[in-house]
């Protein structure tokens, strides 16, 4: 079972020969406050280092008959934290077509100036809003996967957040990854040598990234089938039926 925020601070203090605090979040001790700040800083940094499967979520929205489909924060929900959409995952399940994109700013502005568009909407992101061009049909169901910034949860695991705010909060990452990260950050903050600890953390981070997901075989001679608008023939065996 994962250690809580307080337990992570206590374990670190024990390893460094420091006095274990009875609380972390509400502590008035300057040293404990610094440890908590470094722990949160490290958690946020780790979250940004990869497309962690534990931070990957799915969002859905119903298309509007407008270019602006709304703010991404509204689409994913107020209780979630948006980092970025995973490339080529926006699909219209009503039309069974991928929503290609993103359009570059120059492409989007050129289309608006020339007043021309293809038959299928493509997307772009501007000002935190999801834009479609051309304007889609209202009522279609679209889905996409995105990476969240919320790397920790409350004790019950029902609410995610982007930093520890309670002593019994739990991280979605490995305990030792946090503690190794905290080690080099603490040494650096105190003006101590930290290069070896930093290298140890980086090696551990690479291991965790490798272990986080399964991987597909890389095909270097052709594009992956099914990711762009066109005819998609799934892998498998097929039989022919004579007509007439």
XYZ file of C-alpha atoms in Angstrom:
244
model
C 0.000 0.000 0.000
C 1.241 3.490 -0.819
C 2.524 5.710 1.939
C 0.589 8.848 2.772
C 1.963 12.343 2.387
C 2.867 12.436 6.084
C 4.477 9.006 5.965
C 6.657 10.028 3.014
C 7.912 13.030 4.983
C 8.474 10.863 8.075
C 10.407 8.202 6.149
C 12.605 10.850 4.580
C 13.297 12.433 7.970
C 14.219 9.031 9.437
C 16.673 8.349 6.619
C 18.301 11.755 7.080
C 18.437 11.584 10.872
C 15.872 14.334 11.270
C 13.070 14.466 13.826
C 9.895 12.862 12.490
C 6.976 15.341 12.479
C 3.505 14.414 13.727
C 1.943 16.421 10.908
C 3.153 17.764 7.587
C 0.487 19.921 5.963
C -0.412 21.924 9.060
C 3.095 21.967 10.553
C 4.541 25.310 11.620
C 8.085 23.923 11.446
C 10.008 25.654 8.654
C 11.934 22.507 7.784
C 8.792 20.398 7.469
C 7.158 23.095 5.352
C 10.157 23.011 3.045
C 9.988 19.223 2.769
C 6.301 19.373 1.878
C 6.973 22.060 -0.734
C 9.761 20.000 -2.309
C 7.583 16.868 -2.247
C 4.802 18.681 -4.115
C 7.280 20.220 -6.528
C 8.709 16.804 -7.273
C 5.296 15.214 -7.774
C 4.319 17.866 -10.312
C 7.651 17.467 -12.134
C 7.310 13.668 -12.314
C 3.774 14.026 -13.693
C 5.067 16.141 -16.574
C 7.813 13.719 -17.558
C 5.668 11.163 -19.387
C 2.202 10.179 -20.590
C 1.674 8.075 -17.474
C -1.167 5.589 -17.898
C -2.364 6.357 -14.374
C -2.802 10.017 -15.374
C -4.576 9.230 -18.663
C -8.337 9.772 -18.789
C -11.107 9.814 -21.384
C -13.394 12.759 -22.106
C -16.516 13.026 -24.194
C -18.577 15.881 -25.579
C -21.486 16.432 -27.926
C -20.705 18.621 -30.921
C -22.222 22.055 -31.305
C -23.137 23.645 -34.616
C -20.358 26.173 -34.030
C -16.634 26.492 -34.547
C -15.988 26.764 -30.802
C -16.816 23.494 -29.055
C -16.084 25.013 -25.646
C -13.287 25.251 -23.093
C -11.304 22.064 -22.592
C -11.594 22.472 -18.832
C -15.384 22.462 -19.227
C -15.336 19.462 -21.548
C -13.287 17.289 -19.178
C -15.158 18.481 -16.071
C -14.440 20.985 -13.319
C -12.988 18.366 -10.949
C -10.351 17.201 -13.424
C -7.066 18.801 -14.392
C -6.162 19.109 -18.076
C -2.587 18.879 -19.298
C -2.938 17.954 -22.963
C -4.873 15.842 -25.454
C -3.063 12.698 -26.568
C -2.303 12.971 -30.271
C -4.765 11.459 -32.759
C -7.316 10.313 -30.190
C -10.223 12.629 -31.050
C -12.829 10.445 -32.730
C -16.396 11.175 -33.767
C -18.183 7.965 -32.800
C -21.372 9.047 -34.524
C -19.730 9.330 -37.943
C -17.016 6.791 -37.039
C -14.315 9.151 -38.281
C -11.205 10.541 -36.699
C -11.170 14.306 -36.171
C -7.853 15.129 -37.810
C -5.575 17.906 -36.645
C -4.376 20.013 -35.135
C -4.623 22.753 -37.717
C -1.781 25.249 -37.618
C -2.756 28.843 -36.924
C -1.830 29.806 -40.499
C -4.024 27.030 -41.892
C -6.972 28.023 -39.730
C -6.717 31.692 -40.619
C -6.251 30.872 -44.305
C -9.437 28.837 -44.350
C -11.349 31.644 -42.674
C -10.029 34.175 -45.187
C -10.706 32.063 -48.275
C -13.987 30.696 -46.914
C -13.366 27.150 -48.011
C -13.350 23.899 -46.114
C -13.246 20.168 -46.576
C -16.177 17.842 -45.905
C -14.955 16.694 -42.483
C -14.081 18.888 -39.475
C -10.518 19.189 -38.260
C -9.579 20.579 -34.869
C -7.301 23.178 -33.378
C -6.781 24.493 -29.854
C -6.671 28.199 -29.090
C -7.030 29.971 -25.770
C -7.832 26.706 -24.070
C -10.838 26.130 -26.358
C -11.386 23.275 -28.805
C -12.169 24.613 -32.285
C -13.579 22.682 -35.256
C -13.330 23.717 -38.902
C -15.614 23.450 -40.786
C -18.516 23.811 -38.356
C -19.719 20.296 -37.488
C -23.216 18.917 -37.328
C -24.738 19.373 -33.876
C -25.352 16.325 -31.721
C -22.452 14.050 -32.685
C -20.666 12.173 -29.892
C -16.921 12.775 -29.771
C -14.338 11.201 -27.482
C -10.652 11.755 -26.795
C -7.981 10.751 -24.300
C -5.995 13.310 -22.357
C -3.248 13.480 -19.763
C -4.139 14.966 -16.395
C -1.979 16.912 -13.927
C -3.683 15.231 -10.968
C -0.980 12.923 -9.589
C -2.382 12.375 -6.073
C -5.709 11.591 -4.421
C -7.510 11.861 -1.120
C -7.276 8.791 1.122
C -10.478 7.271 -0.262
C -9.130 7.534 -3.806
C -12.298 9.210 -5.075
C -10.943 12.707 -5.723
C -7.725 13.479 -7.564
C -5.651 16.621 -7.157
C -2.382 18.151 -8.312
C -0.621 18.491 -4.949
C -0.786 17.195 -1.388
C -3.141 19.204 0.823
C -3.858 16.649 3.568
C -1.586 14.426 5.642
C -3.367 11.272 4.503
C -3.315 12.103 0.775
C -1.872 9.364 -1.441
C 0.296 9.634 -4.541
C -0.404 7.722 -7.746
C 3.348 7.275 -8.207
C 5.833 4.929 -6.586
C 6.934 5.800 -3.028
C 10.632 5.264 -3.690
C 10.452 7.477 -6.775
C 9.150 10.301 -4.580
C 11.733 9.698 -1.856
C 14.643 9.539 -4.303
C 13.420 12.719 -5.978
C 13.055 14.408 -2.602
C 16.617 13.403 -1.698
C 18.293 15.352 -4.490
C 15.917 18.300 -4.186
C 16.614 18.544 -0.443
C 20.374 18.423 -0.965
C 20.184 21.067 -3.679
C 18.006 23.332 -1.517
C 20.522 23.003 1.326
C 23.516 23.743 -0.892
C 24.838 20.169 -0.658
C 26.200 17.894 -3.382
C 23.263 16.344 -5.216
C 24.558 15.090 -8.591
C 24.761 11.418 -7.567
C 21.283 11.482 -6.016
C 19.923 13.228 -9.094
C 21.422 10.583 -11.402
C 19.920 7.845 -9.228
C 16.516 9.499 -9.508
C 16.786 9.872 -13.292
C 17.691 6.187 -13.690
C 14.766 5.175 -11.486
C 12.415 7.461 -13.424
C 13.397 5.831 -16.725
C 12.738 2.398 -15.209
C 9.287 3.482 -14.028
C 8.477 4.948 -17.448
C 9.481 1.694 -19.118
C 7.377 -0.343 -16.702
C 4.356 1.962 -16.906
C 2.891 0.732 -20.195
C 3.104 -2.071 -22.676
C 4.671 -1.106 -25.994
C 3.820 -1.792 -29.607
C 6.295 -2.981 -32.198
C 7.564 -0.005 -34.198
C 6.869 -0.146 -37.920
C 9.217 2.201 -39.785
C 8.069 1.553 -43.345
C 4.471 2.772 -43.200
C 2.024 4.876 -41.241
C -0.087 3.192 -38.600
C -3.372 2.083 -40.159
C -6.613 3.584 -38.991
C -5.383 6.883 -37.636
C -6.352 9.120 -40.530
C -9.507 9.589 -42.540
C -9.746 6.855 -45.159
C -10.517 3.194 -45.603
C -9.507 1.136 -42.591
C -9.200 -2.633 -43.038
C -8.617 -4.364 -39.694
C -6.159 -7.240 -39.370
C -7.620 -10.744 -39.573
C -8.812 -13.478 -41.884
C -11.417 -12.764 -44.547
C -13.470 -15.012 -46.814
C -14.945 -14.160 -50.192
C -18.559 -14.864 -51.062
C -19.525 -15.296 -54.708
C -22.406 -13.050 -55.689
C -25.067 -13.989 -58.264
